[in-house]
Short mmCIF file of C-alpha atoms in Angstrom, two decimals:
data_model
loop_
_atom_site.label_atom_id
_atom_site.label_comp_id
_atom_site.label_asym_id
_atom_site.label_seq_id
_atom_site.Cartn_x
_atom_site.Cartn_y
_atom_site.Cartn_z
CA UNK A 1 17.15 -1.60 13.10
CA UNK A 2 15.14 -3.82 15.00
CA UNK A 3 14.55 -2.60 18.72
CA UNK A 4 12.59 -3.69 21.59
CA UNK A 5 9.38 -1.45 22.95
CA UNK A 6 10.98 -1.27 26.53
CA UNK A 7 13.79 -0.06 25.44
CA UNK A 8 12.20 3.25 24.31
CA UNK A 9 12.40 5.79 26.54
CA UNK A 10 12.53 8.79 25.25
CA UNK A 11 12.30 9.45 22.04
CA UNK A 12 13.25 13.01 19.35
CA UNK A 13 9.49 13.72 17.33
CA UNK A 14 9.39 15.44 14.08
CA UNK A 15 6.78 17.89 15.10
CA UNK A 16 4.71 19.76 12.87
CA UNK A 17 2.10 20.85 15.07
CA UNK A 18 -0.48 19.17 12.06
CA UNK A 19 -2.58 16.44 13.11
CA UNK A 20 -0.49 13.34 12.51
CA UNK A 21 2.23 14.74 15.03
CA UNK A 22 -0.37 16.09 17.52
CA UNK A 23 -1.73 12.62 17.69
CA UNK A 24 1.51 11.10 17.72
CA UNK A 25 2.80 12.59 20.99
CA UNK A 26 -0.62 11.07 22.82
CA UNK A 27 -0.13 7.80 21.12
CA UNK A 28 3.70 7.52 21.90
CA UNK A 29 2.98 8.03 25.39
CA UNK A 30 0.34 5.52 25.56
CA UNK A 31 2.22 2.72 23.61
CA UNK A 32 5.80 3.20 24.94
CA UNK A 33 5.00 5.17 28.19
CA UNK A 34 8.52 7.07 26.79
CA UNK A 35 9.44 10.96 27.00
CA UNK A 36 8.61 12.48 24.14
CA UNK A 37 10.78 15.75 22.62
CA UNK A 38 9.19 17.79 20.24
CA UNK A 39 11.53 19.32 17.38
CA UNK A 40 9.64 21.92 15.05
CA UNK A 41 11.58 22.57 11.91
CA UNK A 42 11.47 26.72 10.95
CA UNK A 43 12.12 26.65 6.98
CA UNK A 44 9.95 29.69 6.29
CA UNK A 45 6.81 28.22 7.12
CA UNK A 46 5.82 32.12 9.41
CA UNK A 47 2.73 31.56 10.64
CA UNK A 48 2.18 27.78 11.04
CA UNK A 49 4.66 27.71 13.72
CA UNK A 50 2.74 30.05 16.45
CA UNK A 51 1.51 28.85 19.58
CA UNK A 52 3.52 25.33 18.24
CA UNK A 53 5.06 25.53 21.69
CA UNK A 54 2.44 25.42 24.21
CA UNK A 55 0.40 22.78 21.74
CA UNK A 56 3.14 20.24 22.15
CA UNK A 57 3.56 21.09 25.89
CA UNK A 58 -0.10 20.22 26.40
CA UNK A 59 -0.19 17.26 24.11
CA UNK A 60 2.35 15.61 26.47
CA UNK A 61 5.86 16.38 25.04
CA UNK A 62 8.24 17.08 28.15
CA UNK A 63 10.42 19.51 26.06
CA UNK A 64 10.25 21.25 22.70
CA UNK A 65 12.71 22.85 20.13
CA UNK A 66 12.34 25.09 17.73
CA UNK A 67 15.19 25.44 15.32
CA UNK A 68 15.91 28.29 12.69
CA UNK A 69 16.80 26.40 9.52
CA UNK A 70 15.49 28.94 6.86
CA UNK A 71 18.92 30.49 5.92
CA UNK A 72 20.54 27.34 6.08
CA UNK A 73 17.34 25.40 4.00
CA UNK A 74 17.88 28.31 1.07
CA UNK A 75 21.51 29.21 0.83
CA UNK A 76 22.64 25.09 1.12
CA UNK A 77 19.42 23.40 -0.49
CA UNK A 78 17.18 25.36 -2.51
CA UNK A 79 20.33 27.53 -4.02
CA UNK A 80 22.06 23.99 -5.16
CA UNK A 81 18.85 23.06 -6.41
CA UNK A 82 18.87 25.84 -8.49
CA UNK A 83 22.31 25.73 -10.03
CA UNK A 84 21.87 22.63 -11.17
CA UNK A 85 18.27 23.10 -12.66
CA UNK A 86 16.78 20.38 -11.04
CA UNK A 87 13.03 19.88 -11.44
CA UNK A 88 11.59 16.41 -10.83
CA UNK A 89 9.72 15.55 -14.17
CA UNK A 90 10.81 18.62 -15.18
CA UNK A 91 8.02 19.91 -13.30
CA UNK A 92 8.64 20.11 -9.63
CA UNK A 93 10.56 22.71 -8.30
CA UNK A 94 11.38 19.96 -4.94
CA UNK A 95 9.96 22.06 -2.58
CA UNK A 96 9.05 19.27 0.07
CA UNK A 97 11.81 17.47 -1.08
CA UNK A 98 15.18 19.17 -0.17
CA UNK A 99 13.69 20.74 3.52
CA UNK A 100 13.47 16.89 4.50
CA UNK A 101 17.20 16.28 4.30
CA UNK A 102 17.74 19.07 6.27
CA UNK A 103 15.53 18.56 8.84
CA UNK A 104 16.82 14.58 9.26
CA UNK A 105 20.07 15.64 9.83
CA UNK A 106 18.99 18.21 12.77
CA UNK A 107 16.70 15.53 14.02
CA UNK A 108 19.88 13.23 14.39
CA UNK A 109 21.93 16.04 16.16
CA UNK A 110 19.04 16.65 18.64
CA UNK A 111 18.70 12.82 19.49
CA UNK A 112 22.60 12.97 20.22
CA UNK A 113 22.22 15.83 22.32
CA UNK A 114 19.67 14.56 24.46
CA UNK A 115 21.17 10.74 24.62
CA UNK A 116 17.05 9.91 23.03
CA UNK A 117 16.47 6.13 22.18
CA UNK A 118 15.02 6.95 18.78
CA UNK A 119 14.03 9.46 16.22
CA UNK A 120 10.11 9.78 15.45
CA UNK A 121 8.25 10.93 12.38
CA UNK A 122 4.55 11.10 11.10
CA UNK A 123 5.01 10.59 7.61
CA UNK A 124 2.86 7.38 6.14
CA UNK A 125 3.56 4.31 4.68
CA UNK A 126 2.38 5.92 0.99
CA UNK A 127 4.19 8.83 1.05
CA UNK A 128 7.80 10.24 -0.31
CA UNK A 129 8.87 11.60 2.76
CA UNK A 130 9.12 8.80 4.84
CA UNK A 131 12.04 7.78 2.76
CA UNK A 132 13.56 11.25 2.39
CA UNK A 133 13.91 11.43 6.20
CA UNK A 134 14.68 8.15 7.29
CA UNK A 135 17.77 7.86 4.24
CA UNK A 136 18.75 11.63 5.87
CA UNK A 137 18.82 10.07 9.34
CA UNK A 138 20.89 7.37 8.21
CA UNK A 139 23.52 9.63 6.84
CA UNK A 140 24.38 11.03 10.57
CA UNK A 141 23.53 7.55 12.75
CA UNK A 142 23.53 4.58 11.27
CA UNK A 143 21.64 2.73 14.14
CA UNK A 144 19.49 4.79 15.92
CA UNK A 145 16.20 3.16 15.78
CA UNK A 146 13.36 5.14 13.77
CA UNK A 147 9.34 4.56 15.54
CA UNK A 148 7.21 5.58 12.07
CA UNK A 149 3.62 5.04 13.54
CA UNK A 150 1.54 5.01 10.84
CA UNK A 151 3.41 2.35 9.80
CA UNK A 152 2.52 0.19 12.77
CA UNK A 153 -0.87 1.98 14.54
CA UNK A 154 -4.53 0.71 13.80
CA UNK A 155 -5.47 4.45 12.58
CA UNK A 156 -6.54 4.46 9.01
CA UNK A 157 -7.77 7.53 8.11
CA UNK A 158 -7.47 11.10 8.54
CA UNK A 159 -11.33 11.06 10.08
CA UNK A 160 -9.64 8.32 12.73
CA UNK A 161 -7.07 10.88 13.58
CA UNK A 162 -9.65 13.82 13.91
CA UNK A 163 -11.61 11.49 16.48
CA UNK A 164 -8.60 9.96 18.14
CA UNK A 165 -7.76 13.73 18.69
CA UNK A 166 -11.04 14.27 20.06
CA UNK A 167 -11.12 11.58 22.32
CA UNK A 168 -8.01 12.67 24.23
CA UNK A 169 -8.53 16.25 23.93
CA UNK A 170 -5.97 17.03 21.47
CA UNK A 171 -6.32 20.37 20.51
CA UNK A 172 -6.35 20.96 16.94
CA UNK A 173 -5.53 24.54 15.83
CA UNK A 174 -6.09 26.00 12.48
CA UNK A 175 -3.95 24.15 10.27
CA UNK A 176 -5.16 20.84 11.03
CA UNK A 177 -8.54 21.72 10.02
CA UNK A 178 -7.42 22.95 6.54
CA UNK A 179 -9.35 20.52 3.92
CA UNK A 180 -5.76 19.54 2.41
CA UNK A 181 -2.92 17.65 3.14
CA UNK A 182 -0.32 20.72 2.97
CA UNK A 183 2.99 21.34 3.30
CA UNK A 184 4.33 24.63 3.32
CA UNK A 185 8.12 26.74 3.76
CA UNK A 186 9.46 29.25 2.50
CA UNK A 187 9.99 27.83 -1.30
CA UNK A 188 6.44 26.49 -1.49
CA UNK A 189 3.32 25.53 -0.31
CA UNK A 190 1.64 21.75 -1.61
CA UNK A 191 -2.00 21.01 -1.39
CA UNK A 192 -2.92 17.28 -1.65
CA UNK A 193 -6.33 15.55 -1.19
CA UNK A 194 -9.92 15.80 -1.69
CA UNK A 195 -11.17 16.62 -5.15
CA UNK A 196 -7.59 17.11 -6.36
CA UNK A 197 -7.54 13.46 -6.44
CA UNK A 198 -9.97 13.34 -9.50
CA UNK A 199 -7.62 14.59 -12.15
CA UNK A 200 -10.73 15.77 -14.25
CA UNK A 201 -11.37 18.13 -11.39
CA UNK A 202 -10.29 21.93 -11.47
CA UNK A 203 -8.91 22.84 -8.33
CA UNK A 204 -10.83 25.15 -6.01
CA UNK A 205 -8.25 28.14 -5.95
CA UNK A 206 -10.58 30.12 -4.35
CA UNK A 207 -10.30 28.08 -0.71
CA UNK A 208 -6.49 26.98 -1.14
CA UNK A 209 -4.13 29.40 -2.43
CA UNK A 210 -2.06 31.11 0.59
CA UNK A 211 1.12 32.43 -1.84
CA UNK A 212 -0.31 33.32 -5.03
CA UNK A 213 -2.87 34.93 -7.12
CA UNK A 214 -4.67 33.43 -9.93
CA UNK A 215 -3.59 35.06 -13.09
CA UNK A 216 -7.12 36.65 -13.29
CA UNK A 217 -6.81 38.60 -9.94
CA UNK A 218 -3.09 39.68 -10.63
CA UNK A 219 -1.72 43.43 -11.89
CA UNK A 220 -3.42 44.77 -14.44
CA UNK A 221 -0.07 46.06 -15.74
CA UNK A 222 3.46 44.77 -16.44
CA UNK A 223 6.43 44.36 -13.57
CA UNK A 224 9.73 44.69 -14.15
CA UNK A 225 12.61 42.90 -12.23
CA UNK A 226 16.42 42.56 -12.64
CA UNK A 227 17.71 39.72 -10.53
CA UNK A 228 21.61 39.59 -10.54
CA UNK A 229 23.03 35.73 -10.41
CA UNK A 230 26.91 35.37 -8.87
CA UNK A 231 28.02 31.93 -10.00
CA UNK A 232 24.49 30.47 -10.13
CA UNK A 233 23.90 31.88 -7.44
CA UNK A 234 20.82 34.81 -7.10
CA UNK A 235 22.37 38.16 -5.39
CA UNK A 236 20.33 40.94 -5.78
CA UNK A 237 17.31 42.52 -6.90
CA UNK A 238 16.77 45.63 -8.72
CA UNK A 239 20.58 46.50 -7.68
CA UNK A 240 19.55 45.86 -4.00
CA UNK A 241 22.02 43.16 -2.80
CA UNK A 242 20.63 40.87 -0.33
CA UNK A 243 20.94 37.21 1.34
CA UNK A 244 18.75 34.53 0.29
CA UNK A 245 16.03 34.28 2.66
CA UNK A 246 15.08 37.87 1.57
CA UNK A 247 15.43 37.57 -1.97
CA UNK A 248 13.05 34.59 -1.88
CA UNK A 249 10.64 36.64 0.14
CA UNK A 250 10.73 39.45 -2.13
CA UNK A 251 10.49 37.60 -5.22
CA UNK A 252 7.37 35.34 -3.52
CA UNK A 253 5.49 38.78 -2.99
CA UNK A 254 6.63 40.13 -6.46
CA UNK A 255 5.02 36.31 -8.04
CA UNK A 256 1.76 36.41 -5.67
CA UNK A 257 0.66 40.25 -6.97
CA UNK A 258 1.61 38.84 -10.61
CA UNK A 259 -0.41 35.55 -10.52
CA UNK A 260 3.28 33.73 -11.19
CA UNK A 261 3.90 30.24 -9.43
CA UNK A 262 0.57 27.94 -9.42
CA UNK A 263 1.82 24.42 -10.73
CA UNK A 264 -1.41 21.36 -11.33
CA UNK A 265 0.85 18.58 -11.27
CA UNK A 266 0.55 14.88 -11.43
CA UNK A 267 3.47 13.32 -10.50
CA UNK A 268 5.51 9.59 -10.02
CA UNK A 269 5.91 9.53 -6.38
CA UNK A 270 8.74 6.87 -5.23
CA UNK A 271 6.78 4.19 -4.17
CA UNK A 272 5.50 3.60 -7.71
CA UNK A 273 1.90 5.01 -7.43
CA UNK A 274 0.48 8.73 -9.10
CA UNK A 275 -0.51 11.58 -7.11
CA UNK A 276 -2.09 14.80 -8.33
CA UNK A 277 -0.92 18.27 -6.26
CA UNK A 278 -1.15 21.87 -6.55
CA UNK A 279 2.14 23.52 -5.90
CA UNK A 280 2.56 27.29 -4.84
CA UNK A 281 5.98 28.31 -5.49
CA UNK A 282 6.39 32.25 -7.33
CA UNK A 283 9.85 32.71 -6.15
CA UNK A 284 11.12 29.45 -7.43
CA UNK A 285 9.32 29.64 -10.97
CA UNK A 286 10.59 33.09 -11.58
CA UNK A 287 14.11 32.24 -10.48
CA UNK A 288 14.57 28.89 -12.29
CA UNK A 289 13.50 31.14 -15.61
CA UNK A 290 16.21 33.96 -15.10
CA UNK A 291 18.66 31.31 -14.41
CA UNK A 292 17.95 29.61 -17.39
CA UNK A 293 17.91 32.53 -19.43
CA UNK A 294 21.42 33.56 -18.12
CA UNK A 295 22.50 30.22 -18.71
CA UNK A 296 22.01 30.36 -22.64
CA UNK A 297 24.30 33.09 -22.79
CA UNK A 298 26.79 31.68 -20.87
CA UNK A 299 27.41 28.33 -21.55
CA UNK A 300 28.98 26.13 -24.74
CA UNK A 301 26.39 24.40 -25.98
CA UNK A 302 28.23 21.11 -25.15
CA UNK A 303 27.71 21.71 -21.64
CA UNK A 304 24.60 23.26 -21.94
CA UNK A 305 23.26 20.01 -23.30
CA UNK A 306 25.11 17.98 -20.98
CA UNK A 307 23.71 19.77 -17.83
CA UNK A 308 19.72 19.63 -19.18
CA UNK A 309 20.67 15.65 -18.68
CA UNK A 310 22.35 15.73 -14.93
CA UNK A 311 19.61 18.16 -13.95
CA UNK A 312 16.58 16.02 -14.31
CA UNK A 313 19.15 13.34 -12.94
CA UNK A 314 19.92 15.02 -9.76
CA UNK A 315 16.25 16.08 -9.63
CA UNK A 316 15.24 12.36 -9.66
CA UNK A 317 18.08 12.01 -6.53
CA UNK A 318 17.37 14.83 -4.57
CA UNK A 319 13.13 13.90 -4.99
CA UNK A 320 14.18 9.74 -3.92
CA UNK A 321 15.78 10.86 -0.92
CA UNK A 322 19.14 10.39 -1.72
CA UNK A 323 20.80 13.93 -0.90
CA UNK A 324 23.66 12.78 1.20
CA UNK A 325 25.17 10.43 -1.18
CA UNK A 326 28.49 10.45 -3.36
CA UNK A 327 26.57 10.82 -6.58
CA UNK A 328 24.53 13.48 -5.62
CA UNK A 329 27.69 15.37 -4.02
CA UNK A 330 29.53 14.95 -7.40
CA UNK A 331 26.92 15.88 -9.73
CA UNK A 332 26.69 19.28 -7.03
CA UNK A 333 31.03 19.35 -7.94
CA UNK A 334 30.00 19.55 -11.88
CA UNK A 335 27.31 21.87 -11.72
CA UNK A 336 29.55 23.94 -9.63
CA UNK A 337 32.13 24.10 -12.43
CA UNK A 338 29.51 24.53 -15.07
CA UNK A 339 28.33 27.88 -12.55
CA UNK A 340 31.97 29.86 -12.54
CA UNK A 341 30.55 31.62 -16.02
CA UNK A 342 27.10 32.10 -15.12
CA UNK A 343 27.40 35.65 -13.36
CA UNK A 344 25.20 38.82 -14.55
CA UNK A 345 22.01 40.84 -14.92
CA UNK A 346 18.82 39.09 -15.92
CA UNK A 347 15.42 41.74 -16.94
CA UNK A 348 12.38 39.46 -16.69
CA UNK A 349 8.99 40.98 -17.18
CA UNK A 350 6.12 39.74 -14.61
CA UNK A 351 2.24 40.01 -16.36
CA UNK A 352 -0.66 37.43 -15.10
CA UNK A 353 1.36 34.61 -14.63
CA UNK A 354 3.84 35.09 -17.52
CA UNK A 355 7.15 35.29 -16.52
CA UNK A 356 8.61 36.97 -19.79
CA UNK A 357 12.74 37.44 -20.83
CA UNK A 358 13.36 40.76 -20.92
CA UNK A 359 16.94 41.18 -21.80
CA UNK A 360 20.08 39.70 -20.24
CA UNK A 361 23.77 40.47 -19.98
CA UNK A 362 26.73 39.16 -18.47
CA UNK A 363 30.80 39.42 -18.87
CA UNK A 364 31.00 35.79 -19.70
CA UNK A 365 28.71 36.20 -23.05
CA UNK A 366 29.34 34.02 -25.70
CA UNK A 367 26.80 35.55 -27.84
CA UNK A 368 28.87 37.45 -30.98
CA UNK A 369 26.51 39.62 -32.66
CA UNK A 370 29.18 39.42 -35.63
CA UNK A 371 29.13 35.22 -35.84
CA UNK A 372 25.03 35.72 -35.43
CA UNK A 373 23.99 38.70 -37.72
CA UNK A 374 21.88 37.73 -40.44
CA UNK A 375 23.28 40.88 -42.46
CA UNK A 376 26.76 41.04 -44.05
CA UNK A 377 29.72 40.31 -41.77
CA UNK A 378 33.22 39.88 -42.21
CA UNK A 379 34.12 37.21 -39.42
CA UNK A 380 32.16 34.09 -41.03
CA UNK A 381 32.92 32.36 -44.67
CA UNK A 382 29.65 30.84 -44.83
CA UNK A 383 31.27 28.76 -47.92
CA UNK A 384 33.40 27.22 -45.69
CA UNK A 385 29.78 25.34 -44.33
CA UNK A 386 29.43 23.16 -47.12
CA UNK A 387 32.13 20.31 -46.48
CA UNK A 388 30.79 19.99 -42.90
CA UNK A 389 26.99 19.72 -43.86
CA UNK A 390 28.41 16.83 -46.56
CA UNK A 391 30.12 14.86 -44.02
CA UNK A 392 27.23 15.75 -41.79
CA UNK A 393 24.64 14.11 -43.94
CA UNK A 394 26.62 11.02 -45.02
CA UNK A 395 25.13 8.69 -42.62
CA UNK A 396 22.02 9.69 -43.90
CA UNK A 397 22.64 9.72 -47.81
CA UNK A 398 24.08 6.19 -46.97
CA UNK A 399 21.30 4.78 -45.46
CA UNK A 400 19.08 6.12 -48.40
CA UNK A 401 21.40 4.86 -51.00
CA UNK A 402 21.38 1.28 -49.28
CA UNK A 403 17.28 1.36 -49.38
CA UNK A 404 17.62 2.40 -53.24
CA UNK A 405 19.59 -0.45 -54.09
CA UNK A 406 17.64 -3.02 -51.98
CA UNK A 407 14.37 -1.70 -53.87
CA UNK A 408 15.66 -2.25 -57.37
CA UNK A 409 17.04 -5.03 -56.80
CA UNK A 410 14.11 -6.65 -55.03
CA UNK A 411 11.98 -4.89 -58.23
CA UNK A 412 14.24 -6.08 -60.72
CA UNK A 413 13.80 -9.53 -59.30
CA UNK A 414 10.33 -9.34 -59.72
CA UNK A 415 10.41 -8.47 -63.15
CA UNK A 416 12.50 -10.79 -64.24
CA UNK A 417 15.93 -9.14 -65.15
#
């Protein structure tokens, strides 16, 4: 929407407290003399948010919110996520990409609730998320106008931020001075940048990993760890019921002592270009393998084929920004029915970044140890196979007899006959 600069008064800031939002509230001021509101986004991120308050206050925002979205981000995000088995390039466990939606849609109720002329983020012109938050926003308020300043500013660089910061006496605290371009909540933690954008580099785990171990500093020795699934869903741990914002925690301690969760990816971001990242995410990788394991015992294979296609489909949605949309919402309906059998126990075996199947059950089994025994059994005529492997192969044995008969005729041609 387009929207005139004097008609900006106040304005609702995705704050981060990083350096693109610190700047941002300085700038804002200066270029649109509007209030500014600062709205910091809790999805697990625990220490990154301290002292978020009083930075904002001093960089000129006349108010600031800080809104608990953690339960909310796991139990309605990351948890539908993980029915459906969604990994972007079957590699990316989404971590950046589902807190966005989330955080759009509380951005829109906060500009409502304070009557702000527009919705603010920090999020550049190369990047996924300015898509992911600016589709969410559109969901809730189709008009509001959205100010995306690196978009439209004459600051280049992160060195022009660090000196436009130091110029007006932004304070920069600890995370902006971090060598990468991070993102971090509960689920995960992303490191972009630097030598990580030389794909021939190794990364430099030693000065970036905050949730995990390398698989050389892990146990010496083998964990065990039962998780218990409801409907998809993850319940417990070790027989210890709990909600999902603890057994995430729990499970991202039991990954980090385990060297479990460090993903070197190069991925297809939206806007058509590659980008190398190192992803920290042990609760995720260790839940997405129980779930899977559960789910081979618990689904026809019909629909377990079926749902390895909608996954990387609704991966490809959720990663483009496109939560809030009838397609994603009714491939969330049939993963939901393919769910209401995938309920049990799951053993999994944690050793220097191996996470290892260690015996599953669950009511629902389709697993028949009499259809699947190698040794005698009296449930399976295994003569009764041979019709269906002959009508099996006749497209094949047709195809082969029409490539006979093409080469003797074309050698009998030849020869004269």
């Amino acid at each position: 929407m387009k929207y005139k600069k004097e008609d900006i008064n106040k304005v609702v800031l995705a704050y981060s407290g990083g350096l693109d939002t610190s700047i941002i509230i300085n700038w804002l001021i200066e270029n649109y003399e509007c209030e500014v509101i600062a709205v910091a986004a809790d999805v697990g991120q625990n220490e990154e948010l301290d002292g978020l308050k009083e930075k904002a206050l001093k960089s000129g925002a006349s108010k600031y919110y800080q809104l608990d979205l953690t339960e909310e981000f796991i139990e309605d995000y990351v948890f539908e996520a993980l029915k459906a088995s969604a990994k972007y390039e079957n590699q990316y466990y989404l971590g950046t990409a589902f807190a966005r939606p989330l955080i759009g849609k509380k951005l829109v109720e906060i500009a409502h609730k304070e009557n702000a002329d527009a919705i603010v983020h920090g999020c550049t012109g190369k990047g996924n998320d300015q898509v992911r938050f600016e589709t969410s926003i559109r969901a809730f308020d189709a008009d509001i106008p959205i100010i995306a300043p690196w978009r439209i500013w004459e600051i280049k660089s992160r060195e022009e931020e660090v000196e436009y910061a130091t110029n007006h006496n932004i304070p920069l605290n600890g995370k902006n001075k971090s060598p990468y371009s991070e993102d971090r909540n509960l689920w995960h933690i992303s490191h972009e940048g630097l030598d990580l954008e030389k794909p021939e580099n190794e990364p430099d785990y030693k000065n970036m990993l905050t949730l995990c171990k390398t698989p050389k500093e892990a146990n010496d020795f083998e964990t065990y760890v039962t998780i218990e699934f409801d409907k998809g869903i993850p319940i417990a741990i070790d027989g210890v019921k709990m909600n999902g914002v603890e057994l995430v925690k729990k499970l991202n301690e039991l990954g980090q002592d385990n060297g479990i969760g460090i993903n070197d990816i190069v991925e297809n971001r939206l806007v058509g270009m590659k980008v190398r990242g190192v992803y920290e995410n042990p609760a995720a990788e260790i839940l997405y393998k129980a779930h899977h394991i559960l789910e081979t015992l618990t689904l026809e294979r019909d629909t377990q084929h079926y749902k390895q296609k909608v996954s990387l489909d609704f991966a490809e949605l959720v990663y483009n920004g496109l939560w809030y949309t009838t397609l994603r919402e009714s491939l969330s309906a049939f993963v939901d029915k393919t769910q209401e059998t995938v309920t049990g126990v799951v053993k999994l075996k944690l050793y220097k970044g191996n996470v290892i199947n260690a015996g599953v059950f669950s009511k629902y089994t389709l697993y028949d140890e009499e259809y699947a025994t190698f040794g005698e059994d009296g449930v399976y005529d295994q003569t009764d196979s041979q019709g269906f492997v002959n009508l099996y192969a006749l497209p094949i044995k047709v195809h082969t007899m029409m490539k006979n008969n093409l080469y003797k005729k074309e050698n009998d041609e030849t020869s004269g006959k």
